[in-house]
Coordinates of C-alpha atoms and ligand atoms in Angstrom, one line a residue:
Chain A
X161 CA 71.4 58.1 85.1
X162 CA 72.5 56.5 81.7
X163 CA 74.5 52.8 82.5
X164 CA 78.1 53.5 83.1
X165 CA 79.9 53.4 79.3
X166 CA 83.6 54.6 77.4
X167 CA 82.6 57.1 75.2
X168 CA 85.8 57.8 72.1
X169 CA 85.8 61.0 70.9
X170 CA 88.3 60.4 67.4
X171 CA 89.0 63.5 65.4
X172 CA 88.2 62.0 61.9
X173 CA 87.1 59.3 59.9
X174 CA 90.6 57.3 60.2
X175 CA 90.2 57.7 64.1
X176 CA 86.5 56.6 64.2
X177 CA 87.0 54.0 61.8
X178 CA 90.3 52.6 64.1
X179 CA 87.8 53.0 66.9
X180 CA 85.0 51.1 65.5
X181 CA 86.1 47.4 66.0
X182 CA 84.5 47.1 69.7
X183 CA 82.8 50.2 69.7
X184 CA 79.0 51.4 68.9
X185 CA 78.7 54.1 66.6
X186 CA 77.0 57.7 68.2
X187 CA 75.4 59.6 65.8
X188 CA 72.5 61.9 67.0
X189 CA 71.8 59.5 69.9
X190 CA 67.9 59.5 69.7
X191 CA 67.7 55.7 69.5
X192 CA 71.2 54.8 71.2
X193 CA 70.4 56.5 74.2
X194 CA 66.9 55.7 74.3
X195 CA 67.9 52.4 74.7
X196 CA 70.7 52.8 76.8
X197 CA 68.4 54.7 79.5
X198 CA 66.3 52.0 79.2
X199 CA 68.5 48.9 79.2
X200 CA 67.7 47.6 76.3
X201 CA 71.3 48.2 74.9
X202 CA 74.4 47.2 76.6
X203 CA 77.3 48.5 74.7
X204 CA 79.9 49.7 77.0
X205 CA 82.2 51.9 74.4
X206 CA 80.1 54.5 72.6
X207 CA 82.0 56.1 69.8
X208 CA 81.0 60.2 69.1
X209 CA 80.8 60.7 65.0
X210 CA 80.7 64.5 65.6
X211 CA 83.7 65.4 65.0
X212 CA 84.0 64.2 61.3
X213 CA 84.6 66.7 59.0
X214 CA 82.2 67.2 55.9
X215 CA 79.7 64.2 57.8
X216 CA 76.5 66.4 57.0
X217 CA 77.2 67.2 53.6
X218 CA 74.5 67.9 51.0
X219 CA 75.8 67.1 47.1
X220 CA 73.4 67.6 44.8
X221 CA 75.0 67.4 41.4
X222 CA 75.1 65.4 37.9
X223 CA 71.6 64.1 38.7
X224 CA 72.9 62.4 41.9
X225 CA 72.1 63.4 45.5
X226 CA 74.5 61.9 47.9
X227 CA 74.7 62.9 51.9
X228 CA 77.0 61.9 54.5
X229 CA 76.7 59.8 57.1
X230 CA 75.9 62.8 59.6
X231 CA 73.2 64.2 57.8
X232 CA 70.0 64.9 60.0
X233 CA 66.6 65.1 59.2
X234 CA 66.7 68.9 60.1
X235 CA 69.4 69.0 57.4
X236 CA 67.0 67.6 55.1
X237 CA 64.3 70.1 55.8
X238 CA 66.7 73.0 55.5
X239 CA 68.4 72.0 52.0
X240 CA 66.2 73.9 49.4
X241 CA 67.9 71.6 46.6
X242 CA 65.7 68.4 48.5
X243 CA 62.4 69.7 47.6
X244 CA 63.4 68.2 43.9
X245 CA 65.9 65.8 44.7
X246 CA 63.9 63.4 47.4
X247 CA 60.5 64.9 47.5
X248 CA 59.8 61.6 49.4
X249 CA 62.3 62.4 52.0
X250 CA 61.0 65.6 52.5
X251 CA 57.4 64.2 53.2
X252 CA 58.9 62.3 55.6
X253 CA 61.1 64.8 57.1
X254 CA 58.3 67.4 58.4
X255 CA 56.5 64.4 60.4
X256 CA 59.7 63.3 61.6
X257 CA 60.0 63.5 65.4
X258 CA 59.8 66.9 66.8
X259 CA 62.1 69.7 65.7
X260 CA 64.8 68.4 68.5
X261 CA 64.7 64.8 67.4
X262 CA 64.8 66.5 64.0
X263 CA 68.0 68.2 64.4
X264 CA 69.6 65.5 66.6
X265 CA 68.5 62.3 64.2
X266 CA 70.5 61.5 61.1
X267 CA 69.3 59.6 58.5
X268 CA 72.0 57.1 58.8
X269 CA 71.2 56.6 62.4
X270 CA 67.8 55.8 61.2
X271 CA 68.6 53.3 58.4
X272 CA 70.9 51.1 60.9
X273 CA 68.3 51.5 63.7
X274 CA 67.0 49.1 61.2
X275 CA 63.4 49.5 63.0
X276 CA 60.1 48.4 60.5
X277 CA 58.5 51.4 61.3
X278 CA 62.2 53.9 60.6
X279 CA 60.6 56.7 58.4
X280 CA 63.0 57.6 55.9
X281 CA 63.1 54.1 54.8
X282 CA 60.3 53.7 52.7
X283 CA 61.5 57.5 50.7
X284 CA 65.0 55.8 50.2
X285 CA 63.6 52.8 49.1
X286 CA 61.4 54.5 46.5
X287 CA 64.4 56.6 45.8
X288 CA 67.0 53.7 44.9
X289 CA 69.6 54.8 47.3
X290 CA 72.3 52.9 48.2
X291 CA 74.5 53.4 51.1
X292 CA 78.2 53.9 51.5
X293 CA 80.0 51.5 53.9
X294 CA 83.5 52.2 55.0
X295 CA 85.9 50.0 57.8
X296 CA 89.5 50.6 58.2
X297 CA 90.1 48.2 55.4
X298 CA 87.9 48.6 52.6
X299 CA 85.1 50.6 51.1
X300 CA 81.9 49.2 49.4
X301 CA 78.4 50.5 48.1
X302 CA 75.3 48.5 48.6
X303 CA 71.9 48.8 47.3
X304 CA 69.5 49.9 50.7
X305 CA 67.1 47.3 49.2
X306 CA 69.6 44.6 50.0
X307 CA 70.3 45.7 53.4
X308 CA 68.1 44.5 55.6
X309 CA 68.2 41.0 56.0
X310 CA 65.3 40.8 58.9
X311 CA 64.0 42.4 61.8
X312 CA 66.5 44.6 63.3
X313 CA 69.6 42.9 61.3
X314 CA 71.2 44.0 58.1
X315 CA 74.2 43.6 56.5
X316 CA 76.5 46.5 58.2
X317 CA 79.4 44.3 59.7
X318 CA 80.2 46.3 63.3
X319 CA 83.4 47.1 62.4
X320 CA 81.8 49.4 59.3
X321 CA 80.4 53.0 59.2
X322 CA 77.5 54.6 56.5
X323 CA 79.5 57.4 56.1
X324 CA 77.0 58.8 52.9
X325 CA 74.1 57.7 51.5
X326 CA 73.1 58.6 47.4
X327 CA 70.3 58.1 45.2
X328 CA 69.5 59.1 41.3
X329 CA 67.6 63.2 41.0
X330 CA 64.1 61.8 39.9
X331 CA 63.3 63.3 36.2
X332 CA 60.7 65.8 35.6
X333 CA 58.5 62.6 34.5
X334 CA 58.7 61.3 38.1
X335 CA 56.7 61.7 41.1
X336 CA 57.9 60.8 44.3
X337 CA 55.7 60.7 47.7
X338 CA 55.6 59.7 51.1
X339 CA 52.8 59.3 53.7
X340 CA 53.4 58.1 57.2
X341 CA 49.7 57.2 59.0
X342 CA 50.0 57.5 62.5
X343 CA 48.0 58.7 65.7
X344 CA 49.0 62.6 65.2
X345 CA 51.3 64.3 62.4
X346 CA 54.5 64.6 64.4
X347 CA 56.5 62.8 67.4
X348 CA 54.6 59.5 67.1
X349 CA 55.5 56.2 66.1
X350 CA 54.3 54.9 62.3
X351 CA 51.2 52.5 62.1
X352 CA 52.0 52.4 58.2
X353 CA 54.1 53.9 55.9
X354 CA 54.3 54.3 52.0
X355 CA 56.2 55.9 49.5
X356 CA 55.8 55.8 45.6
X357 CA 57.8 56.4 42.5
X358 CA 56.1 56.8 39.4
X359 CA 57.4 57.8 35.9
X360 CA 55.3 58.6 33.3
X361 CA 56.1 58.8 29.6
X362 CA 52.3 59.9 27.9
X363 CA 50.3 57.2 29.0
X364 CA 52.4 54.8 29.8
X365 CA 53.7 54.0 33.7
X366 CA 57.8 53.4 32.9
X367 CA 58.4 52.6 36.0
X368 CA 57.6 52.4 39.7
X369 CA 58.6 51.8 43.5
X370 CA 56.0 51.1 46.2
X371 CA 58.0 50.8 49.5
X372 CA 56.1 49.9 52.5
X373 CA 57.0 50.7 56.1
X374 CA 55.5 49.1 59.5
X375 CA 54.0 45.8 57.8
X376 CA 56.7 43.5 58.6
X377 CA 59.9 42.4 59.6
X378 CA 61.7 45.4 57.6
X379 CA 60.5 47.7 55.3
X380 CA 60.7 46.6 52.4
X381 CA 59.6 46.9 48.3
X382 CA 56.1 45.4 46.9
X383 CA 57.8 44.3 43.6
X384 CA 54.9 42.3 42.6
X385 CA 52.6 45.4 43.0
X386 CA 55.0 47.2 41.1
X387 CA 55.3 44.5 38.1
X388 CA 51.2 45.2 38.0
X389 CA 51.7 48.6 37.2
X390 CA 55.0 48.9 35.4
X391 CA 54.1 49.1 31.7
X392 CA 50.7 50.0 31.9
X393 CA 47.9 52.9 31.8
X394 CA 47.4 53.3 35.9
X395 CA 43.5 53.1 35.5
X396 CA 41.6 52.7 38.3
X397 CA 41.6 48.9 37.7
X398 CA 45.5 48.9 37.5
X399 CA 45.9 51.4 40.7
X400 CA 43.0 48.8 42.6
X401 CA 45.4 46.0 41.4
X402 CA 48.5 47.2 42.4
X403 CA 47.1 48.4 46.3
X404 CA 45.1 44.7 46.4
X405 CA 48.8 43.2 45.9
X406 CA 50.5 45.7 47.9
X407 CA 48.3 44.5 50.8
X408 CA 48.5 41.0 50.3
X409 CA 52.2 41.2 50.2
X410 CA 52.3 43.0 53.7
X411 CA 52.6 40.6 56.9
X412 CA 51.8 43.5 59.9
X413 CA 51.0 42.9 63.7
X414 CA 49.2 43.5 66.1
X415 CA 50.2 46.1 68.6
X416 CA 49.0 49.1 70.7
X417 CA 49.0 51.4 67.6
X418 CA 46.8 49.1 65.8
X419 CA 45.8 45.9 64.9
X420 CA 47.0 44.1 61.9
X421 CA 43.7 43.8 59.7
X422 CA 43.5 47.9 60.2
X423 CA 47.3 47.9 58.9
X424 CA 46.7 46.0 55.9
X425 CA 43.4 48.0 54.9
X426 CA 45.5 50.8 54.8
X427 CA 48.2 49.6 53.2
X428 CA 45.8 49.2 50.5
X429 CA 43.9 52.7 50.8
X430 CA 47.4 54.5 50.7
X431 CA 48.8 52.9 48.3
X432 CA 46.1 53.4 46.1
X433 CA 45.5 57.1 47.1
X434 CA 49.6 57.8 46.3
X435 CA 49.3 56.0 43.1
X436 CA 47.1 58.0 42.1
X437 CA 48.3 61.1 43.2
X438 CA 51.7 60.5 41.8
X439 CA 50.2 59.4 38.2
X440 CA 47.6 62.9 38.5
X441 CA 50.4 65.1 39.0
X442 CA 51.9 64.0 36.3
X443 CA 49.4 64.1 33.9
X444 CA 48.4 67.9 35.1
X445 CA 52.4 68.5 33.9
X446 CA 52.1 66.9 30.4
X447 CA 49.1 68.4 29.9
X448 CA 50.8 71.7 31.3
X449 CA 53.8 71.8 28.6
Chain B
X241 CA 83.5 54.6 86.5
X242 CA 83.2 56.2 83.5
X243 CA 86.3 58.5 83.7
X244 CA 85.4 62.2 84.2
X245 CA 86.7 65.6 82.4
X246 CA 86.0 69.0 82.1
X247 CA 84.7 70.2 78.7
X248 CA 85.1 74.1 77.6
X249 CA 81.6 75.1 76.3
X250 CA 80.0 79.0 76.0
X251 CA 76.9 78.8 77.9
X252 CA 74.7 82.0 77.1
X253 CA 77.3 84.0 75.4
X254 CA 79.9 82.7 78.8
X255 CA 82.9 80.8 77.9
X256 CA 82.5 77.9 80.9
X257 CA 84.4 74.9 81.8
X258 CA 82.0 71.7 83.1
X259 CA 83.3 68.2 84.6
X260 CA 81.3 65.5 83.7
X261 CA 81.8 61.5 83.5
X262 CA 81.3 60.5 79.9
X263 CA 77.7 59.2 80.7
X264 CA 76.5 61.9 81.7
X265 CA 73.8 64.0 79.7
X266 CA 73.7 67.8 78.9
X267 CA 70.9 68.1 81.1
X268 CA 72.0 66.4 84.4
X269 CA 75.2 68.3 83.3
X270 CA 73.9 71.4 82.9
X271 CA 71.3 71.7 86.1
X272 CA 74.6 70.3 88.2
X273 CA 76.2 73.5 87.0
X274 CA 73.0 75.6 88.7
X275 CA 71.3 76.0 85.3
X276 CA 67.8 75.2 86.5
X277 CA 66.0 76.4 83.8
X278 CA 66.4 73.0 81.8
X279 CA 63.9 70.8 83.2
X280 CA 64.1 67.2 83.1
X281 CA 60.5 65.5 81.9
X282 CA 60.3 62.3 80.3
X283 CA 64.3 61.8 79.7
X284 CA 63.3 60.4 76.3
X285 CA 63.0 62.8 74.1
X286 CA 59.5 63.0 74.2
X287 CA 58.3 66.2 75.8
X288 CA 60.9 68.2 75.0
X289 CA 60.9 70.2 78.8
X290 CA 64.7 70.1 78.5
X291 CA 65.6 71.1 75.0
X292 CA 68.3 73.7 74.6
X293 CA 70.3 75.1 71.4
X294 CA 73.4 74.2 70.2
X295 CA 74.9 76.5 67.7
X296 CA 71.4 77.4 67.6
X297 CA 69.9 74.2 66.8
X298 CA 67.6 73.5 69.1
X299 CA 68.1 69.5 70.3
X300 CA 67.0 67.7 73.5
X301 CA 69.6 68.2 76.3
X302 CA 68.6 64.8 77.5
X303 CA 69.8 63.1 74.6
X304 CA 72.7 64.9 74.1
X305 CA 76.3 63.6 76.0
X306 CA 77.8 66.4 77.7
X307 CA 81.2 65.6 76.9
X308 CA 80.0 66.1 72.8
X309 CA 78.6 69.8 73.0
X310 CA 82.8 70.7 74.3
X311 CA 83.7 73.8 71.7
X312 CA 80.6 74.6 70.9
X313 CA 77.8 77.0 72.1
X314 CA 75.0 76.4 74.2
X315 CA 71.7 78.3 75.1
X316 CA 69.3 78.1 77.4
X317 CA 66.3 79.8 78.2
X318 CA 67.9 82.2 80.0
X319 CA 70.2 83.2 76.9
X320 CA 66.8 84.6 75.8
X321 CA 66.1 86.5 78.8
X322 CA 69.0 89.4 78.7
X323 CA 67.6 91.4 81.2
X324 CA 68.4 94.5 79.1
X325 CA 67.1 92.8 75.5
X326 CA 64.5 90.4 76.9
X327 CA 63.7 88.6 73.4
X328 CA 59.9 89.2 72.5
X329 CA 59.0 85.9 73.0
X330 CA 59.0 87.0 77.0
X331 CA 56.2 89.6 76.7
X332 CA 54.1 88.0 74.5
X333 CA 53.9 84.8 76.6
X334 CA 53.2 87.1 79.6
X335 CA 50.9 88.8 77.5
X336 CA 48.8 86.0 76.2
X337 CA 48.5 84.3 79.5
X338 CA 50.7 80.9 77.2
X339 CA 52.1 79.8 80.7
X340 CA 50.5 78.2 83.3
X341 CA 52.7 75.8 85.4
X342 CA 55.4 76.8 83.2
X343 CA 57.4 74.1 83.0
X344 CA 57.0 73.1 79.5
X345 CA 57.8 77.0 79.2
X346 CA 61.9 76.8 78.8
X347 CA 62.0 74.6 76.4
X348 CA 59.1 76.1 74.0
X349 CA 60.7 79.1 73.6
X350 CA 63.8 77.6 73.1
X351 CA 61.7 75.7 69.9
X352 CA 59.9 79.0 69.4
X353 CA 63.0 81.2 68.7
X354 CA 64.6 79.3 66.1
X355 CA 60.8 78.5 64.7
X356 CA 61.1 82.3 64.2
X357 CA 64.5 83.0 63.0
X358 CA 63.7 80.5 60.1
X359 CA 60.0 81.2 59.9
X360 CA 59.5 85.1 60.8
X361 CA 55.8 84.5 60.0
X362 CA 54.9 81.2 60.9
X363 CA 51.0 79.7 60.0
X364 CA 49.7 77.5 62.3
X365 CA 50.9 74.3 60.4
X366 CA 54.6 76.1 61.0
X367 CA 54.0 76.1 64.1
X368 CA 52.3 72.8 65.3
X369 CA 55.6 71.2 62.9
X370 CA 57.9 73.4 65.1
X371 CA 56.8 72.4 68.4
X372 CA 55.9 68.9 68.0
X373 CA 58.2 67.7 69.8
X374 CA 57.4 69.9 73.0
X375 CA 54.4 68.5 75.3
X376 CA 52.7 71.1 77.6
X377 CA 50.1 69.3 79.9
X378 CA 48.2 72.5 80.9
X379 CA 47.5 75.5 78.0
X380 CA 45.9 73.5 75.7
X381 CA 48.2 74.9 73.1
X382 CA 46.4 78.1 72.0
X383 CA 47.6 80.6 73.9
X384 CA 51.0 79.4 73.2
X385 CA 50.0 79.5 69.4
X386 CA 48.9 83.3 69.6
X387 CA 51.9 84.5 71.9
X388 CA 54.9 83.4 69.3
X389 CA 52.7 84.7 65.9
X390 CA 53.2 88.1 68.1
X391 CA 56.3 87.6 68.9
X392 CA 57.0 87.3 65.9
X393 CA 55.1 90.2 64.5
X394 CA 57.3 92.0 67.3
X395 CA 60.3 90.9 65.4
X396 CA 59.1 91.3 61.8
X397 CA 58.8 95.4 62.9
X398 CA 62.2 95.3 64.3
X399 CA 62.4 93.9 68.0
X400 CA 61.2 95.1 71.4
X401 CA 58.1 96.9 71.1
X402 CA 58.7 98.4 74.4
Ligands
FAD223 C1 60.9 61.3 70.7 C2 61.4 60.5 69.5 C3 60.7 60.6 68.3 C4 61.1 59.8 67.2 N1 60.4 59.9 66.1 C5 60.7 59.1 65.0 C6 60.0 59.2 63.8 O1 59.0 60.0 63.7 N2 60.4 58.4 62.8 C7 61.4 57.5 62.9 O2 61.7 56.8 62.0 N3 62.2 57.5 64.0 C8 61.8 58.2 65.1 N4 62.6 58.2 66.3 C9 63.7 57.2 66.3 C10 65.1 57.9 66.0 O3 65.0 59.3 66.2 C11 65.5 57.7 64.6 O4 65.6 56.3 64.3 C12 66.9 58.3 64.3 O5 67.0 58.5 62.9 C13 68.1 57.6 64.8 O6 69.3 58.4 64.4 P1 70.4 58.8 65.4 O7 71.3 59.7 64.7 O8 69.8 59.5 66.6 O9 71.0 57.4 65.8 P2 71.7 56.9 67.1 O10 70.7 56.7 68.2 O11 72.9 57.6 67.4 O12 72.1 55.4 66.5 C14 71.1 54.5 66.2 C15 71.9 53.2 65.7 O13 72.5 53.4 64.5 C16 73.9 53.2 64.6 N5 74.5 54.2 63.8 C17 74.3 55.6 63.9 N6 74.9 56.2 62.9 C18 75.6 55.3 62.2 C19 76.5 55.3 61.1 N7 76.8 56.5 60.4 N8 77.0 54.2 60.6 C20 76.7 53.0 61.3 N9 75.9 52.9 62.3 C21 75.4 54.0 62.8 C22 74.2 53.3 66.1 O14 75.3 52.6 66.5 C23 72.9 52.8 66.7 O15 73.0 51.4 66.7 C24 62.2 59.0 67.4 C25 63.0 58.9 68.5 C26 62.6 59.7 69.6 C27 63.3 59.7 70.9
FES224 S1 63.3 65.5 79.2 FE1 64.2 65.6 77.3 S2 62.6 65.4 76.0 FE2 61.6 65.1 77.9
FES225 S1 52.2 75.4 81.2 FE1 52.2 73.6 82.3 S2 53.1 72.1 81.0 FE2 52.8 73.9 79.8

């Protein structure tokens, strides 16, 4: 039996966003209840976001991507236009959960959980999104990357809902890629995760995101192993660079999934092995054209 | 107390009414209504043992609200099990020998049918993705694996092969 709790049911976003002051957001409920069953969360009025129309909307248009604040990870895995538009996200999305969690869990839900080891974080991160914030009083956009402002807090005030979430199409000079390590492919919690963004003009790396999840308070972006790589030819010196500073800027623990020497090895072995990946792939399609 | 109310919902094709507090999950809901087939594992969302569909999604019934699946539709095992157009799954479970306790059973097949409305001709990597999320503590997996490639074979040449 779940603690005794209110639960709102508003018709739309005006009604959920007059309920909000006082009440917990509901999305798909696969941390919320969790939590609840387990007493680890008290709240005592539990507002349902079902009802909102258009709140698992896909837009992929203009070189932009944007979803709504109800958007699952089963939503992800269905939308042929993702494949292109967040390959990251997609990576993500098939060892996501199992196919219930899939279909219950939004991606919203996820980025509030705010948890070091949520798996579409890293993806977003590498993607640039930014997140749409709405209260009763006032909209605002912020970058995901200034979100988080430690373990478990960010900068949603409680009276405020994601109601979308957006990032820029990568180009086709772009590769995008996610790998979550973990004790088996699906329904298990990450021991590291890392996505990467690489553009490639000839032989030149443009630009790049390394975002890495389950190695400290948040997930959050190497930029120093970035700087290392934006600029250059990604050699095998530049790649060994770029994963030696990737794991020296990680600050893991120790828990039952793994210790935290094991997590900062690996930190370094994937983000060399998606570094080069991503570069490879593009090479094979300059060479290609 | 949470206050209580009864929520209209089609169970199975049925158009039903169910009272629940607002605390109260689908499954607890839906096995005090006499739907037994929903079992109750972990009430986590690990094993899936109680995952049902709504609008044909397949989701965990014990991370669902009952008060939130009001208007919509809900099925259950037994909304596969139309005694006159028994879905294909049935036989090929029965055939391969995939249940053994059976109680991961209801909510396999539950994974397994949308796996196969999606995915008519699933490869094992389909498949392992599809049910990930449901834990059966006695097959070993392999059985289960072979019986839902039939099925769907069964489906792929146009339903019941009986
Ligand atoms: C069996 C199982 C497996 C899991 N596997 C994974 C996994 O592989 N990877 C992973 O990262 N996570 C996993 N999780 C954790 C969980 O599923 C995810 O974090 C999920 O994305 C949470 O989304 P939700 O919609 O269920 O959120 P909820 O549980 O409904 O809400 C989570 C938190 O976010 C808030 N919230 C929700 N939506 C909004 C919104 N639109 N605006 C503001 N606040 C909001 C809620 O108030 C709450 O505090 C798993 C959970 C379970 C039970
Ligand atoms: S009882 Fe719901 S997933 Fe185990
Ligand atoms: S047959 Fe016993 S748990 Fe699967």
């Amino acid at each position: 039996m779940l603690r005794d709790f209110e639960l709102d049911m508003p018709a739309d976003l005006q009604e959920t966003l007059a309920c909000l002051p006082g009440g917990t957001p509901l999305a798909g409920g696969t941390n919320l209840l969790v939590d609840l069953r387990a007493r680890r969360e008290s709240a005592e009025r539990l507002v349902w976001l079902g009802n909102i129309d258009a709140f698992r909307d896909i837009k992929i248009e203009d070189g932009q991507a944007a979803i709504g604040g109800g958007t699952t990870v089963g939503d992800i895995l269905r939308h042929p236009g993702m494949e292109r538009a967040a390959p990251a996200l997609v990576d993500c999305a098939r060892v996501f959960g199992g196919q219930m969690v899939r279909n219950q869990a939004t991606l919203a839900g996820n980025v509030c959980s705010g948890s070091p080891a949520a798996d579409s974080v890293p993806p977003l991160l590498s993607l640039d999104a930014e997140l749409c914030l709405a209260s009763a009083t006032q909209v605002r956009t912020i970058a995901l990357d200034d979100f988080y402002t430690g373990f478990k807090k960010n900068r949603r005030s409680p009276d405020e809902l994601v109601t979308g979430i957006s990032w820029p199409v990568p180009g086709p000079n772009t590769a995008n890629r996610f790998y979550k390590l973990a004790r088996r492919k699906g329904d298990a919690i990450t021991v590291v995760g890392v996505a990467v963004t690489v553009t490639r003009d000839g032989n030149t790396c443009t630009d790049a995101r390394i975002a890495l999840g389950a190695v400290a308070p948040t997930v959050f972006r190497a930029k120093e192993a970035e700087a290392l790589i934006i600029g250059e030819t990604l050699t095998e010196e530049r790649v060994d660079e770029a994963a030696q500073k990737a794991k020296e800027l990680s600050d893991p623990i120790d828990d039952l999934r793994a210790s935290a020497d094991y997590r900062r090895d690996m930190v370094q072995v994937l983000t060399r092995r998606l570094l080069n990946q991503a570069w490879q792939s593009l090479g094979e399609k300059e060479a290609g054209r | 107390m949470s206050s209580e109310k009864a929520i209209a919902v089609q169970i199975n094709g049925i158009g039903r009414e169910l009272s629940a507090p607002a605390n109260e999950t689908l499954l607890d809901c839906l096995r005090r209504h006499g739907f037994f087939e929903v079992k109750s594992g972990c009430e986590k969302g690990d094993c899936g043992a109680c995952a049902v569909q709504i609008d044909g999604e397949p989701v965990d019934s014990c991370l669902t609200l009952a008060w939130t699946v009001e208007g919509r539709s809900v099925t259950t095992l037994e909304g596969l099990n139309d005694t006159d157009n028994p879905h294909p799954l049935i036989a090929a479970f029965l055939e391969h020998g995939a249940v053994q306790c059976g109680y991961c059973t209801p909510g396999i097949m539950i994974a397994a049918e949308a796996l196969l409305r999606e995915t008519p001709e699933p490869s094992d990597d389909d498949i392992a993705i599809a049910l990930s999320g449901n834990l059966c503590r006695c097959t070993g997996y392999t059985k289960i694996f072979a019986a839902i490639k039939q099925a769907g074979e069964v489906l792929r040449a146009g339903g019941n092969d009986d």
